[in-house]
Coordinates of N, CA and C in Angstrom, one line a residue:
M1184 N -0.5 -3.1 -12.6 CA -0.7 -1.6 -12.6 C -1.1 -1.0 -11.2
A1185 N -0.5 0.2 -11.0 CA -0.9 0.9 -9.7 C -1.5 2.2 -10.1
F1186 N -2.6 2.5 -9.8 CA -3.2 3.8 -10.0 C -3.6 4.5 -8.7
L1187 N -3.3 5.8 -8.9 CA -3.9 6.7 -7.7 C -4.9 7.6 -8.1
C1188 N -6.1 7.5 -7.6 CA -7.2 8.3 -8.1 C -7.3 9.6 -7.3
I1189 N -7.4 10.7 -8.1 CA -7.5 12.0 -7.6 C -8.8 12.6 -7.9
N1190 N -9.6 13.1 -7.2 CA -10.8 13.8 -7.3 C -10.8 15.3 -6.7
P1191 N -11.8 16.0 -7.0 CA -11.9 17.5 -6.5 C -11.6 17.5 -4.9
K1192 N -12.1 16.5 -4.2 CA -11.8 16.5 -2.7 C -10.5 16.3 -2.3
V1193 N -9.6 15.8 -3.1 CA -8.3 15.4 -2.8 C -7.2 16.3 -3.0
A1194 N -7.3 17.0 -4.2 CA -6.1 17.9 -4.6 C -6.7 18.9 -5.7
M1195 N -5.9 19.9 -5.9 CA -5.9 20.8 -7.0 C -4.8 20.4 -7.9
I1196 N -4.9 20.5 -9.1 CA -3.8 20.1 -10.1 C -3.5 21.2 -11.0
R1197 N -2.1 21.1 -11.5 CA -1.7 21.9 -12.6 C -1.3 20.9 -13.7
L1198 N -2.1 21.0 -14.7 CA -1.7 20.0 -15.9 C -0.7 20.4 -16.7
R1199 N -0.5 21.7 -16.9 CA 0.5 22.3 -17.7 C 1.4 23.4 -17.0
A1200 N 2.8 23.3 -17.2 CA 3.6 24.3 -16.6 C 3.1 25.7 -16.9
G1201 N 3.2 26.6 -16.1 CA 2.9 28.0 -16.3 C 1.4 28.3 -16.2
E1202 N 0.5 27.3 -16.1 CA -0.9 27.6 -16.1 C -1.3 27.5 -14.6
G1203 N -2.4 28.0 -14.1 CA -2.9 28.0 -12.7 C -3.4 26.7 -12.4
L1204 N -3.5 26.6 -11.0 CA -4.1 25.2 -10.5 C -5.5 25.2 -10.9
E1205 N -6.0 24.0 -11.2 CA -7.4 23.8 -11.6 C -8.2 23.0 -10.8
E1206 N -9.5 23.2 -10.6 CA -10.3 22.4 -9.8 C -10.7 21.3 -10.8
L1207 N -10.5 20.0 -10.4 CA -10.9 18.8 -11.2 C -12.3 18.7 -11.2
T1208 N -12.7 18.2 -12.3 CA -14.2 17.7 -12.5 C -14.0 16.1 -12.7
G1209 N -14.7 15.4 -11.9 CA -14.6 14.0 -11.9 C -13.4 13.4 -11.3
E1210 N -13.1 12.2 -11.8 CA -11.8 11.5 -11.2 C -10.7 11.6 -12.3
F1211 N -9.6 11.7 -11.6 CA -8.4 11.7 -12.5 C -7.5 10.5 -12.1
Y1212 N -7.1 9.6 -12.8 CA -6.4 8.4 -12.5 C -5.0 8.6 -13.0
L1213 N -4.1 8.4 -12.0 CA -2.6 8.6 -12.4 C -1.9 7.3 -12.3
N1214 N -1.3 6.8 -13.4 CA -0.8 5.5 -13.6 C 0.7 5.6 -13.0
L1215 N 0.8 5.0 -11.8 CA 2.1 5.1 -11.0 C 3.3 4.2 -11.6
D1216 N 2.7 3.5 -12.5 CA 3.7 2.5 -13.2 C 4.7 3.3 -14.2
K1217 N 4.2 4.4 -14.5 CA 4.9 5.3 -15.4 C 5.7 6.4 -14.7
V1218 N 5.8 6.2 -13.5 CA 6.5 7.4 -12.7 C 8.0 7.3 -13.0
I1219 N 8.6 8.5 -13.2 CA 10.1 8.5 -13.3 C 10.7 9.1 -12.0
E1220 N 9.9 10.2 -11.5 CA 10.4 10.8 -10.3 C 9.2 11.5 -9.7
I1221 N 9.2 11.6 -8.3 CA 8.2 12.3 -7.6 C 8.9 13.2 -6.5
R1222 N 8.5 14.4 -6.5 CA 9.2 15.4 -5.4 C 7.8 15.8 -4.6
M1223 N 8.0 15.7 -3.3 CA 6.9 15.9 -2.4 C 7.6 17.1 -1.4
K1224 N 7.1 18.1 -1.2 CA 7.4 19.1 -0.4 C 6.3 19.7 0.5
P1225 N 6.6 20.3 1.6 CA 5.6 21.0 2.4 C 5.0 22.2 1.6
V1226 N 3.7 22.5 1.8 CA 3.1 23.6 1.2 C 3.7 24.9 1.6
R1227 N 3.5 26.0 0.9 CA 4.1 27.2 1.1 C 3.3 27.9 2.4
A1228 N 4.0 28.6 3.2 CA 3.3 29.2 4.5 C 1.9 29.8 4.2
E1229 N 1.7 30.5 3.1 CA 0.4 31.0 2.8 C -0.7 30.0 2.5
H1230 N -0.3 29.0 2.2 CA -1.4 27.9 2.0 C -1.4 26.9 3.2
D1231 N -0.8 27.1 4.2 CA -0.6 26.2 5.3 C -2.1 26.2 6.0
G1232 N -2.7 25.0 6.3 CA -4.0 25.0 6.7 C -5.0 24.5 5.8
D1233 N -4.8 24.9 4.5 CA -5.7 24.5 3.5 C -5.2 23.4 2.7
F1234 N -3.9 23.2 2.5 CA -3.2 22.0 1.8 C -2.3 21.4 2.7
C1235 N -1.9 20.1 2.4 CA -1.1 19.3 3.2 C 0.3 19.0 2.6
A1236 N 0.3 19.1 1.2 CA 1.5 18.8 0.4 C 1.5 19.2 -1.0
D1237 N 2.6 19.6 -1.5 CA 2.8 20.0 -2.8 C 3.6 18.9 -3.6
V1238 N 3.0 18.2 -4.5 CA 3.7 17.0 -5.2 C 3.9 17.4 -6.7
L1239 N 5.1 17.1 -7.2 CA 5.4 17.2 -8.6 C 5.6 15.8 -9.0
I1240 N 4.9 15.2 -9.9 CA 5.0 13.9 -10.4 C 5.5 13.9 -11.9
I1241 N 6.6 13.4 -12.1 CA 7.1 13.4 -13.5 C 6.9 11.9 -13.9
L1242 N 6.1 11.8 -15.1 CA 5.8 10.4 -15.7 C 6.7 10.4 -16.8
Q1243 N 6.6 9.1 -17.6 CA 7.3 9.0 -18.8 C 6.8 10.0 -20.0
D1244 N 5.7 10.4 -19.8 CA 5.1 11.1 -21.0 C 4.6 12.4 -20.6
K1245 N 4.5 12.8 -19.5 CA 4.1 14.2 -19.0 C 4.5 14.4 -17.5
T1246 N 4.2 15.7 -17.0 CA 4.4 16.1 -15.7 C 3.2 16.7 -15.1
H1247 N 2.7 16.4 -13.8 CA 1.7 17.1 -13.2 C 2.1 17.5 -11.9
E1248 N 1.5 18.6 -11.3 CA 1.8 19.1 -10.1 C 0.4 19.0 -9.4
F1249 N 0.4 18.4 -8.1 CA -0.8 18.2 -7.2 C -0.6 19.0 -6.0
V1250 N -1.5 19.8 -5.5 CA -1.5 20.3 -4.3 C -2.7 19.7 -3.4
F1251 N -2.2 18.7 -2.5 CA -3.2 17.9 -1.8 C -3.9 18.9 -0.7
R1252 N -5.1 18.6 -0.7 CA -6.0 19.5 0.3 C -5.8 19.0 1.7
N1253 N -5.9 19.8 2.7 CA -5.8 19.4 4.0 C -7.2 18.9 4.4
S1254 N -7.5 17.8 4.1 CA -8.8 17.2 4.4 C -8.7 15.6 4.5
P1255 N -9.5 14.9 5.1 CA -9.5 13.4 5.1 C -9.1 12.8 3.8
A1256 N -9.7 13.2 2.8 CA -9.5 12.7 1.4 C -8.1 13.0 0.9
G1257 N -7.7 14.2 1.2 CA -6.4 14.7 0.7 C -5.3 14.0 1.5
N1258 N -5.4 13.9 2.7 CA -4.4 13.3 3.6 C -4.3 11.9 3.2
K1259 N -5.3 11.2 3.1 CA -5.3 9.8 2.7 C -4.6 9.6 1.4
A1260 N -5.0 10.4 0.4 CA -4.3 10.2 -0.9 C -2.7 10.5 -0.8
K1261 N -2.4 11.5 0.1 CA -1.0 11.9 0.2 C -0.3 10.6 1.0
Q1262 N -0.9 10.0 2.1 CA -0.4 8.9 2.7 C -0.3 7.7 1.8
T1263 N -1.3 7.4 1.0 CA -1.2 6.4 -0.1 C -0.1 6.5 -1.0
L1264 N 0.1 7.8 -1.5 CA 1.2 8.0 -2.3 C 2.6 7.8 -1.7
A1265 N 2.8 8.4 -0.5 CA 4.0 8.1 0.4 C 4.2 6.7 0.6
G1266 N 3.2 6.0 0.9 CA 3.4 4.5 1.1 C 3.9 3.7 -0.2
Y1267 N 3.2 4.1 -1.2 CA 3.6 3.6 -2.4 C 5.2 3.9 -2.8
L1268 N 5.6 5.0 -2.6 CA 6.8 5.5 -2.9 C 7.8 4.7 -2.0
A1269 N 7.5 4.5 -0.7 CA 8.4 3.9 0.3 C 8.5 2.4 -0.1
E1270 N 7.4 1.7 -0.7 CA 7.4 0.4 -1.0 C 8.3 0.2 -2.3
Q1271 N 8.3 1.2 -3.1 CA 9.0 1.2 -4.4 C 10.5 1.9 -4.2
S1272 N 10.7 2.2 -3.0 CA 12.1 2.9 -2.7 C 12.2 4.1 -3.6
I1273 N 11.3 4.9 -3.9 CA 11.3 6.0 -4.6 C 11.4 7.2 -3.5
N1274 N 12.4 8.1 -3.8 CA 12.5 9.1 -2.7 C 11.5 10.2 -3.0
C1275 N 10.9 10.9 -2.0 CA 10.1 11.9 -2.2 C 10.3 13.0 -1.1

């Protein structure tokens, strides 16, 4: 199993479509073995500088949207995810 750990220093998250982004409390573990599709795109111009990537992760049972913070923790999580996707040959 491969898990990606997300905490408040790494990203803001949208757990449900149509709701606003939420500040996480504690750690959120994402099971990458259940990934169907991941879409990674640059952040919108108005968020440039604060965030480094906007990522939609579609799992077998749910979908989450992460906006990775432009910080050492956020950039490392984004790089870890991009590395995993490259190893698994999943386009992002």
